[in-house]
Structure formats: structure tokens, C-alpha cells
PDB file of C-alpha atoms in Angstrom:
ATOM      1  CA  UNK K   1      65.275  79.500-117.073  1.00  0.00           C
ATOM      2  CA  UNK K   2      67.695  77.384-114.928  1.00  0.00           C
ATOM      3  CA  UNK K   3      71.015  78.480-113.657  1.00  0.00           C
ATOM      4  CA  UNK K   4      72.993  76.449-116.161  1.00  0.00           C
ATOM      5  CA  UNK K   5      70.887  78.018-119.192  1.00  0.00           C
ATOM      6  CA  UNK K   6      71.339  81.642-117.792  1.00  0.00           C
ATOM      7  CA  UNK K   7      75.138  80.917-117.798  1.00  0.00           C
ATOM      8  CA  UNK K   8      75.143  79.753-121.281  1.00  0.00           C
ATOM      9  CA  UNK K   9      73.045  82.835-122.457  1.00  0.00           C
ATOM     10  CA  UNK K  10      75.152  85.337-120.308  1.00  0.00           C
ATOM     11  CA  UNK K  11      78.601  83.867-120.568  1.00  0.00           C
ATOM     12  CA  UNK K  12      78.465  81.315-123.691  1.00  0.00           C
ATOM     13  CA  UNK K  13      78.882  78.210-121.470  1.00  0.00           C
ATOM     14  CA  UNK K  14      77.199  75.989-119.018  1.00  0.00           C
ATOM     15  CA  UNK K  15      80.316  75.069-117.271  1.00  0.00           C
ATOM     16  CA  UNK K  16      80.135  76.830-113.762  1.00  0.00           C
ATOM     17  CA  UNK K  17      83.873  76.455-113.285  1.00  0.00           C
ATOM     18  CA  UNK K  18      84.484  78.125-116.674  1.00  0.00           C
ATOM     19  CA  UNK K  19      82.189  80.914-115.772  1.00  0.00           C
ATOM     20  CA  UNK K  20      84.374  81.575-112.626  1.00  0.00           C
ATOM     21  CA  UNK K  21      87.618  81.023-114.365  1.00  0.00           C
ATOM     22  CA  UNK K  22      88.949  78.085-112.344  1.00  0.00           C
ATOM     23  CA  UNK K  23      89.586  74.381-112.814  1.00  0.00           C
ATOM     24  CA  UNK K  24      87.109  71.757-111.902  1.00  0.00           C
ATOM     25  CA  UNK K  25      89.496  70.319-109.397  1.00  0.00           C
ATOM     26  CA  UNK K  26      89.920  73.919-107.652  1.00  0.00           C
ATOM     27  CA  UNK K  27      90.056  74.188-103.921  1.00  0.00           C
ATOM     28  CA  UNK K  28      87.397  76.269-102.274  1.00  0.00           C
ATOM     29  CA  UNK K  29      89.865  79.161-101.832  1.00  0.00           C
ATOM     30  CA  UNK K  30      90.574  79.067-105.566  1.00  0.00           C
ATOM     31  CA  UNK K  31      86.721  79.098-106.285  1.00  0.00           C
ATOM     32  CA  UNK K  32      86.535  81.926-104.014  1.00  0.00           C
ATOM     33  CA  UNK K  33      89.268  84.024-105.743  1.00  0.00           C
ATOM     34  CA  UNK K  34      87.812  82.936-109.210  1.00  0.00           C
ATOM     35  CA  UNK K  35      84.507  84.408-108.132  1.00  0.00           C
ATOM     36  CA  UNK K  36      86.187  87.519-106.768  1.00  0.00           C
ATOM     37  CA  UNK K  37      88.119  88.366-109.847  1.00  0.00           C
ATOM     38  CA  UNK K  38      85.184  87.773-112.245  1.00  0.00           C
ATOM     39  CA  UNK K  39      82.865  89.658-110.006  1.00  0.00           C
ATOM     40  CA  UNK K  40      84.865  92.719-109.805  1.00  0.00           C
ATOM     41  CA  UNK K  41      85.120  93.139-113.715  1.00  0.00           C
ATOM     42  CA  UNK K  42      81.268  92.509-113.847  1.00  0.00           C
ATOM     43  CA  UNK K  43      80.216  94.513-110.896  1.00  0.00           C
ATOM     44  CA  UNK K  44      77.228  96.736-111.886  1.00  0.00           C
ATOM     45  CA  UNK K  45      79.079  99.801-110.184  1.00  0.00           C
ATOM     46  CA  UNK K  46      81.631  99.571-112.841  1.00  0.00           C
ATOM     47  CA  UNK K  47      79.232  99.454-115.705  1.00  0.00           C
ATOM     48  CA  UNK K  48      78.319 102.296-118.048  1.00  0.00           C
ATOM     49  CA  UNK K  49      74.727 103.456-117.393  1.00  0.00           C
ATOM     50  CA  UNK K  50      73.404 102.019-120.698  1.00  0.00           C
ATOM     51  CA  UNK K  51      75.122  98.827-119.719  1.00  0.00           C
ATOM     52  CA  UNK K  52      74.242  98.641-116.056  1.00  0.00           C
ATOM     53  CA  UNK K  53      70.890  96.398-116.367  1.00  0.00           C
ATOM     54  CA  UNK K  54      72.836  93.758-118.259  1.00  0.00           C
ATOM     55  CA  UNK K  55      76.013  93.936-115.970  1.00  0.00           C
ATOM     56  CA  UNK K  56      73.461  93.659-113.010  1.00  0.00           C
ATOM     57  CA  UNK K  57      72.007  90.276-114.512  1.00  0.00           C
ATOM     58  CA  UNK K  58      75.208  88.720-115.329  1.00  0.00           C
ATOM     59  CA  UNK K  59      76.424  89.516-111.780  1.00  0.00           C
ATOM     60  CA  UNK K  60      73.491  87.806-110.195  1.00  0.00           C
ATOM     61  CA  UNK K  61      74.106  84.809-112.430  1.00  0.00           C
ATOM     62  CA  UNK K  62      77.899  84.894-111.307  1.00  0.00           C
ATOM     63  CA  UNK K  63      76.798  84.946-107.759  1.00  0.00           C
ATOM     64  CA  UNK K  64      74.516  82.054-108.251  1.00  0.00           C
ATOM     65  CA  UNK K  65      77.335  80.077-109.857  1.00  0.00           C
ATOM     66  CA  UNK K  66      79.606  80.796-106.735  1.00  0.00           C
ATOM     67  CA  UNK K  67      76.939  79.790-104.622  1.00  0.00           C
ATOM     68  CA  UNK K  68      76.426  76.395-105.927  1.00  0.00           C
ATOM     69  CA  UNK K  69      80.386  75.688-106.308  1.00  0.00           C
ATOM     70  CA  UNK K  70      80.845  77.055-102.716  1.00  0.00           C
ATOM     71  CA  UNK K  71      78.428  74.536-101.031  1.00  0.00           C
ATOM     72  CA  UNK K  72      79.791  71.144-100.865  1.00  0.00           C
ATOM     73  CA  UNK K  73      76.530  69.337-101.443  1.00  0.00           C
ATOM     74  CA  UNK K  74      75.421  71.394-104.338  1.00  0.00           C
ATOM     75  CA  UNK K  75      79.166  71.049-105.758  1.00  0.00           C
ATOM     76  CA  UNK K  76      79.025  67.405-105.298  1.00  0.00           C
ATOM     77  CA  UNK K  77      75.796  67.067-107.011  1.00  0.00           C
ATOM     78  CA  UNK K  78      77.000  69.218-109.956  1.00  0.00           C
ATOM     79  CA  UNK K  79      80.292  67.381-110.258  1.00  0.00           C
ATOM     80  CA  UNK K  80      78.486  64.073-110.321  1.00  0.00           C
ATOM     81  CA  UNK K  81      75.288  64.663-112.528  1.00  0.00           C
ATOM     82  CA  UNK K  82      76.077  67.866-114.185  1.00  0.00           C
ATOM     83  CA  UNK K  83      72.865  69.509-112.747  1.00  0.00           C
ATOM     84  CA  UNK K  84      72.003  71.933-109.970  1.00  0.00           C
ATOM     85  CA  UNK K  85      69.372  72.094-107.386  1.00  0.00           C
ATOM     86  CA  UNK K  86      67.274  74.946-108.253  1.00  0.00           C
ATOM     87  CA  UNK K  87      65.414  74.455-105.056  1.00  0.00           C
ATOM     88  CA  UNK K  88      68.234  74.085-102.946  1.00  0.00           C
ATOM     89  CA  UNK K  89      69.189  76.823-100.078  1.00  0.00           C
ATOM     90  CA  UNK K  90      72.131  78.312-102.386  1.00  0.00           C
ATOM     91  CA  UNK K  91      69.597  79.191-105.164  1.00  0.00           C
ATOM     92  CA  UNK K  92      66.312  79.587-103.183  1.00  0.00           C
ATOM     93  CA  UNK K  93      64.955  83.024-102.515  1.00  0.00           C
ATOM     94  CA  UNK K  94      65.626  86.578-103.608  1.00  0.00           C
ATOM     95  CA  UNK K  95      69.248  87.090-102.460  1.00  0.00           C
ATOM     96  CA  UNK K  96      70.750  90.711-102.624  1.00  0.00           C
ATOM     97  CA  UNK K  97      73.831  89.614-104.525  1.00  0.00           C
ATOM     98  CA  UNK K  98      75.498  93.071-104.339  1.00  0.00           C
ATOM     99  CA  UNK K  99      75.104  93.067-100.483  1.00  0.00           C
ATOM    100  CA  UNK K 100      76.431  89.362-100.286  1.00  0.00           C
ATOM    101  CA  UNK K 101      79.424  90.415-102.200  1.00  0.00           C
ATOM    102  CA  UNK K 102      80.245  93.287 -99.957  1.00  0.00           C
ATOM    103  CA  UNK K 103      79.913  91.275 -97.186  1.00  0.00           C
ATOM    104  CA  UNK K 104      82.186  88.460 -98.564  1.00  0.00           C
ATOM    105  CA  UNK K 105      85.117  90.696 -99.455  1.00  0.00           C
ATOM    106  CA  UNK K 106      86.665  93.452 -97.441  1.00  0.00           C
ATOM    107  CA  UNK K 107      87.995  96.727 -98.936  1.00  0.00           C
ATOM    108  CA  UNK K 108      91.863  96.706 -99.381  1.00  0.00           C
ATOM    109  CA  UNK K 109      93.548  99.946 -98.480  1.00  0.00           C
ATOM    110  CA  UNK K 110      96.845 101.171 -99.345  1.00  0.00           C
ATOM    111  CA  UNK K 111      98.009 100.471 -95.828  1.00  0.00           C
ATOM    112  CA  UNK K 112      97.095  96.941 -96.100  1.00  0.00           C
ATOM    113  CA  UNK K 113      98.958  96.521 -99.266  1.00  0.00           C
ATOM    114  CA  UNK K 114     102.253  98.406 -97.778  1.00  0.00           C
ATOM    115  CA  UNK K 115     102.061  96.057 -94.740  1.00  0.00           C
ATOM    116  CA  UNK K 116     101.665  93.093 -96.514  1.00  0.00           C
ATOM    117  CA  UNK K 117     104.589  93.705 -99.046  1.00  0.00           C
ATOM    118  CA  UNK K 118     107.045  94.085 -96.031  1.00  0.00           C
ATOM    119  CA  UNK K 119     106.101  90.617 -94.695  1.00  0.00           C
ATOM    120  CA  UNK K 120     105.772  88.832 -98.033  1.00  0.00           C
ATOM    121  CA  UNK K 121     108.983  89.756 -99.771  1.00  0.00           C
ATOM    122  CA  UNK K 122     111.710  86.871 -99.118  1.00  0.00           C
ATOM    123  CA  UNK K 123     109.247  84.695 -97.334  1.00  0.00           C
ATOM    124  CA  UNK K 124     108.544  81.191 -97.866  1.00  0.00           C
ATOM    125  CA  UNK K 125     105.135  82.204 -99.426  1.00  0.00           C
ATOM    126  CA  UNK K 126     107.056  84.521-101.955  1.00  0.00           C
ATOM    127  CA  UNK K 127     109.308  81.578-102.858  1.00  0.00           C
ATOM    128  CA  UNK K 128     106.596  79.210-103.489  1.00  0.00           C
ATOM    129  CA  UNK K 129     104.813  81.718-105.591  1.00  0.00           C
ATOM    130  CA  UNK K 130     107.779  82.420-107.874  1.00  0.00           C
ATOM    131  CA  UNK K 131     108.198  78.817-108.374  1.00  0.00           C
ATOM    132  CA  UNK K 132     104.661  78.370-109.189  1.00  0.00           C
ATOM    133  CA  UNK K 133     104.800  81.317-111.563  1.00  0.00           C
ATOM    134  CA  UNK K 134     107.946  79.760-113.204  1.00  0.00           C
ATOM    135  CA  UNK K 135     106.438  76.604-113.922  1.00  0.00           C
ATOM    136  CA  UNK K 136     102.901  77.924-115.084  1.00  0.00           C
ATOM    137  CA  UNK K 137     104.634  80.078-117.709  1.00  0.00           C
ATOM    138  CA  UNK K 138     107.360  77.843-118.705  1.00  0.00           C
ATOM    139  CA  UNK K 139     110.129  80.315-117.723  1.00  0.00           C
ATOM    140  CA  UNK K 140     108.756  83.466-119.415  1.00  0.00           C
ATOM    141  CA  UNK K 141     109.968  86.159-117.348  1.00  0.00           C
ATOM    142  CA  UNK K 142     107.439  88.707-118.787  1.00  0.00           C
ATOM    143  CA  UNK K 143     104.632  86.892-117.463  1.00  0.00           C
ATOM    144  CA  UNK K 144     106.509  85.838-114.304  1.00  0.00           C
ATOM    145  CA  UNK K 145     107.003  89.472-113.516  1.00  0.00           C
ATOM    146  CA  UNK K 146     103.578  90.222-114.293  1.00  0.00           C
ATOM    147  CA  UNK K 147     101.929  87.572-111.847  1.00  0.00           C
ATOM    148  CA  UNK K 148     104.043  87.439-108.801  1.00  0.00           C
ATOM    149  CA  UNK K 149     102.919  89.544-105.725  1.00  0.00           C
ATOM    150  CA  UNK K 150     104.607  92.743-105.187  1.00  0.00           C
ATOM    151  CA  UNK K 151     107.251  92.504-107.887  1.00  0.00           C
ATOM    152  CA  UNK K 152     108.694  95.753-109.171  1.00  0.00           C
ATOM    153  CA  UNK K 153     111.386  95.541-112.015  1.00  0.00           C
ATOM    154  CA  UNK K 154     114.225  96.197-109.860  1.00  0.00           C
ATOM    155  CA  UNK K 155     113.178  92.827-108.152  1.00  0.00           C
ATOM    156  CA  UNK K 156     114.196  90.968-111.362  1.00  0.00           C
ATOM    157  CA  UNK K 157     117.881  90.158-110.494  1.00  0.00           C
ATOM    158  CA  UNK K 158     116.566  88.799-106.999  1.00  0.00           C
ATOM    159  CA  UNK K 159     113.740  86.959-108.917  1.00  0.00           C
ATOM    160  CA  UNK K 160     116.155  85.322-111.442  1.00  0.00           C
ATOM    161  CA  UNK K 161     118.574  84.361-108.609  1.00  0.00           C
ATOM    162  CA  UNK K 162     115.735  82.506-106.957  1.00  0.00           C
ATOM    163  CA  UNK K 163     114.810  80.725-110.105  1.00  0.00           C
ATOM    164  CA  UNK K 164     118.368  79.737-110.994  1.00  0.00           C
ATOM    165  CA  UNK K 165     118.811  78.287-107.617  1.00  0.00           C
ATOM    166  CA  UNK K 166     115.784  76.279-107.800  1.00  0.00           C
ATOM    167  CA  UNK K 167     116.892  75.118-111.224  1.00  0.00           C
ATOM    168  CA  UNK K 168     120.240  74.088-110.005  1.00  0.00           C
ATOM    169  CA  UNK K 169     118.627  72.147-106.875  1.00  0.00           C
ATOM    170  CA  UNK K 170     116.687  70.277-109.339  1.00  0.00           C
ATOM    171  CA  UNK K 171     113.373  71.761-108.031  1.00  0.00           C
ATOM    172  CA  UNK K 172     112.196  73.024-111.400  1.00  0.00           C
ATOM    173  CA  UNK K 173     113.289  72.391-114.884  1.00  0.00           C
ATOM    174  CA  UNK K 174     115.512  74.496-116.985  1.00  0.00           C
ATOM    175  CA  UNK K 175     112.976  76.019-119.526  1.00  0.00           C
ATOM    176  CA  UNK K 176     114.589  77.385-122.543  1.00  0.00           C
ATOM    177  CA  UNK K 177     112.538  80.689-122.431  1.00  0.00           C
ATOM    178  CA  UNK K 178     114.145  81.432-118.842  1.00  0.00           C
ATOM    179  CA  UNK K 179     117.913  80.185-119.735  1.00  0.00           C
ATOM    180  CA  UNK K 180     118.330  81.473-123.210  1.00  0.00           C
ATOM    181  CA  UNK K 181     116.186  84.621-122.748  1.00  0.00           C
ATOM    182  CA  UNK K 182     117.727  87.439-125.038  1.00  0.00           C
ATOM    183  CA  UNK K 183     119.314  90.737-123.928  1.00  0.00           C
ATOM    184  CA  UNK K 184     116.777  92.632-126.121  1.00  0.00           C
ATOM    185  CA  UNK K 185     113.688  90.846-124.297  1.00  0.00           C
ATOM    186  CA  UNK K 186     115.111  91.991-120.901  1.00  0.00           C
ATOM    187  CA  UNK K 187     115.718  95.504-121.944  1.00  0.00           C
ATOM    188  CA  UNK K 188     112.433  95.910-123.547  1.00  0.00           C
ATOM    189  CA  UNK K 189     110.755  94.584-120.273  1.00  0.00           C
ATOM    190  CA  UNK K 190     112.757  97.278-118.202  1.00  0.00           C
ATOM    191  CA  UNK K 191     111.882 100.024-120.510  1.00  0.00           C
ATOM    192  CA  UNK K 192     108.265  99.065-120.312  1.00  0.00           C
ATOM    193  CA  UNK K 193     108.409  98.956-116.579  1.00  0.00           C
ATOM    194  CA  UNK K 194     110.131 102.360-116.155  1.00  0.00           C
ATOM    195  CA  UNK K 195     107.675 103.859-118.448  1.00  0.00           C
ATOM    196  CA  UNK K 196     104.751 102.569-116.436  1.00  0.00           C
ATOM    197  CA  UNK K 197     106.321 103.662-113.125  1.00  0.00           C
ATOM    198  CA  UNK K 198     106.815 107.218-114.497  1.00  0.00           C
ATOM    199  CA  UNK K 199     103.278 107.454-115.818  1.00  0.00           C
ATOM    200  CA  UNK K 200     101.996 106.202-112.453  1.00  0.00           C
ATOM    201  CA  UNK K 201     104.017 108.764-110.415  1.00  0.00           C
ATOM    202  CA  UNK K 202     102.926 111.543-112.854  1.00  0.00           C
ATOM    203  CA  UNK K 203      99.309 110.640-112.178  1.00  0.00           C
ATOM    204  CA  UNK K 204      99.826 110.426-108.429  1.00  0.00           C
ATOM    205  CA  UNK K 205     101.471 113.917-108.561  1.00  0.00           C
ATOM    206  CA  UNK K 206      98.955 115.575-110.732  1.00  0.00           C
ATOM    207  CA  UNK K 207      96.272 114.249-108.260  1.00  0.00           C
ATOM    208  CA  UNK K 208      98.310 114.974-105.241  1.00  0.00           C
ATOM    209  CA  UNK K 209      97.669 111.457-103.985  1.00  0.00           C
ATOM    210  CA  UNK K 210      98.927 109.845-100.626  1.00  0.00           C
ATOM    211  CA  UNK K 211      96.225 108.811 -98.354  1.00  0.00           C
ATOM    212  CA  UNK K 212      94.524 105.509 -98.105  1.00  0.00           C
ATOM    213  CA  UNK K 213      91.394 106.733 -99.818  1.00  0.00           C
ATOM    214  CA  UNK K 214      93.374 107.833-103.033  1.00  0.00           C
ATOM    215  CA  UNK K 215      93.612 104.416-104.214  1.00  0.00           C
ATOM    216  CA  UNK K 216      89.912 105.010-105.593  1.00  0.00           C
ATOM    217  CA  UNK K 217      90.604 108.235-107.260  1.00  0.00           C
ATOM    218  CA  UNK K 218      93.816 106.707-108.933  1.00  0.00           C
ATOM    219  CA  UNK K 219      91.637 104.255-110.513  1.00  0.00           C
ATOM    220  CA  UNK K 220      88.765 106.677-111.573  1.00  0.00           C
ATOM    221  CA  UNK K 221      91.779 109.006-113.128  1.00  0.00           C
ATOM    222  CA  UNK K 222      92.805 106.348-115.563  1.00  0.00           C
ATOM    223  CA  UNK K 223      91.211 105.234-118.995  1.00  0.00           C
ATOM    224  CA  UNK K 224      89.503 102.039-119.275  1.00  0.00           C
ATOM    225  CA  UNK K 225      92.466  99.973-120.275  1.00  0.00           C
ATOM    226  CA  UNK K 226      94.623 101.137-116.968  1.00  0.00           C
ATOM    227  CA  UNK K 227      91.345 101.074-114.919  1.00  0.00           C
ATOM    228  CA  UNK K 228      91.069  97.360-115.715  1.00  0.00           C
ATOM    229  CA  UNK K 229      94.584  96.613-114.874  1.00  0.00           C
ATOM    230  CA  UNK K 230      94.035  98.349-111.467  1.00  0.00           C
ATOM    231  CA  UNK K 231      90.785  96.207-111.002  1.00  0.00           C
ATOM    232  CA  UNK K 232      92.528  93.171-111.757  1.00  0.00           C
ATOM    233  CA  UNK K 233      95.217  94.067-109.257  1.00  0.00           C
ATOM    234  CA  UNK K 234      92.785  94.753-106.435  1.00  0.00           C
ATOM    235  CA  UNK K 235      90.584  91.704-107.318  1.00  0.00           C
ATOM    236  CA  UNK K 236      93.700  89.271-107.058  1.00  0.00           C
ATOM    237  CA  UNK K 237      94.946  90.705-104.027  1.00  0.00           C
ATOM    238  CA  UNK K 238      91.448  91.105-102.390  1.00  0.00           C
ATOM    239  CA  UNK K 239      90.504  87.551-103.425  1.00  0.00           C
ATOM    240  CA  UNK K 240      93.919  85.869-102.068  1.00  0.00           C
ATOM    241  CA  UNK K 241      93.491  87.581 -98.676  1.00  0.00           C
ATOM    242  CA  UNK K 242      89.738  87.539 -98.226  1.00  0.00           C
ATOM    243  CA  UNK K 243      88.803  89.147 -94.714  1.00  0.00           C
ATOM    244  CA  UNK K 244      92.198  89.317 -93.322  1.00  0.00           C
ATOM    245  CA  UNK K 245      92.211  92.824 -92.134  1.00  0.00           C
ATOM    246  CA  UNK K 246      96.118  92.882 -92.120  1.00  0.00           C
ATOM    247  CA  UNK K 247      97.053  91.316 -95.468  1.00  0.00           C
ATOM    248  CA  UNK K 248      97.024  92.640 -98.964  1.00  0.00           C
ATOM    249  CA  UNK K 249      99.402  92.496-102.012  1.00  0.00           C
ATOM    250  CA  UNK K 250     100.024  93.556-105.781  1.00  0.00           C
ATOM    251  CA  UNK K 251      99.512  90.433-107.653  1.00  0.00           C
ATOM    252  CA  UNK K 252      98.940  86.839-107.218  1.00  0.00           C
ATOM    253  CA  UNK K 253     100.945  83.853-108.103  1.00  0.00           C
ATOM    254  CA  UNK K 254      99.806  82.361-111.405  1.00  0.00           C
ATOM    255  CA  UNK K 255      97.261  79.738-111.138  1.00  0.00           C
ATOM    256  CA  UNK K 256      96.323  77.582-114.232  1.00  0.00           C
ATOM    257  CA  UNK K 257      92.561  77.468-114.959  1.00  0.00           C
ATOM    258  CA  UNK K 258      90.047  77.872-117.594  1.00  0.00           C
ATOM    259  CA  UNK K 259      89.520  81.565-118.844  1.00  0.00           C
TER     260      UNK K 259
END
């Protein structure tokens, strides 16, 4: 069975871009980020024992999809003809996809995250990310606050001022969802954020967390839903900053693409 048939069987689609959750026009960096996000969710180490075999199979297929789209010649062939070269270097041979994944993505530590937050806030990069999120979500502050890096609910007034300034300057349109957002929705967002902060602090206190290795313990202590949230958080920051040992973050700016 060829790669496209395997993708259809495992993910319900022959579209390699869709499998990685990116646009056909995605840059190499976006493809890398998409692969990382998807692979963290499917990594066999995160699967239940009874699901490990299937998770391994899907993880391998995902790695092959990335291998094709990260190779300029293979990607061009796929884009032009809708086929892949099954005998090409990207797919030929028995590659250890888990080892390949470990070499491709570095582990992000708490220290990395803290160092990045200091340099990121109030930077030109943050400004661009806020504008991008505002445009992608058409002014929905709930989604903007969830998607922009390093944002805490106490940052909302600062984020709103940045957006308002951009609107006044004609850099972004005045979306109704933003300029006419109800106070009720604002308060609900604040209460939700405060509750999550309290839960996180309670868990941290109960486990006695504080060091760089405690991030793993925190993930393991949470239920599946909260664990997935943390996985997404790590996937996004690791995918965005790759092997740069001095960078990490909390979330990424919104990027439109297939899901």
C-alpha cells in the first residue's frame, strides 16, 4: 500500500497537507510546525498500552508525510501530479521515525520558556503575532487570548490597547466581535482564566514543583483533557522555535490551515 493510501486509511484523507494540518501554500517552517503538533498528539509514548500498535503505525505514516513535504523535489512532484515517489530517498528504507523525531525536535525546559517570555513580550514579534491572531479570529478576544504566546489574563488590557492602536492606524479592520464585545463575555473570560490559574497553582503546590524537570511531572498529574492542553502548548512552542536552545514560549500566533 502506497503512502497516500496509508494516509487515507489512517487519517481519512489522501491530502498530505491536511494530514499535517497545514495549508498547501505553507512555508517549510509551517510544515515543520504542523508535523510537530500532529506528531506530539500521536506519539506512541503517549498512547495507552492497548493503542500503542495503532499509534505507532499512524506516527510512522505521519513521519513519511512530513518527509515528502519537507523535501523540495518530492513536494514539487506531489504538488504537480498528486503522487509521491515511493522509491525516493525520503521514503526508501526502514527509518526509525521515533529516533528521527527526537533528533528533529529538542526538549523545551521551564528555563527556556521563562527566558523566551522575557524577550518576547513587547517585542516586534509579539506585535505581529497579536495582529495576526486578531485577523485570523476576526476580533474574537477569547481565541486571541488563547492563541498568542505568553499571554496571561492580566495582559488583556495591554493586548486590547495594541489592537485598538492598530485599528486607529488602519492596519486592521474594526471587527464587530472586538469593538462591540459585551462586558459579560469579558468577565466570563476573566473568571475562567482565574480558575485555571488557581487549579494550576494548586497542582504545583501539591506536587512540590519548581525545577526544570517538573514540567513532565505536571503533565503526568493531569487528566487526559488537561494533559492534551499542555501537550498542545509544548508542541506549539517547540515547533515554532525548533532547535534554538534559547527559545521557548507558551503558545503560538494563530495560523490558518486545514484541521
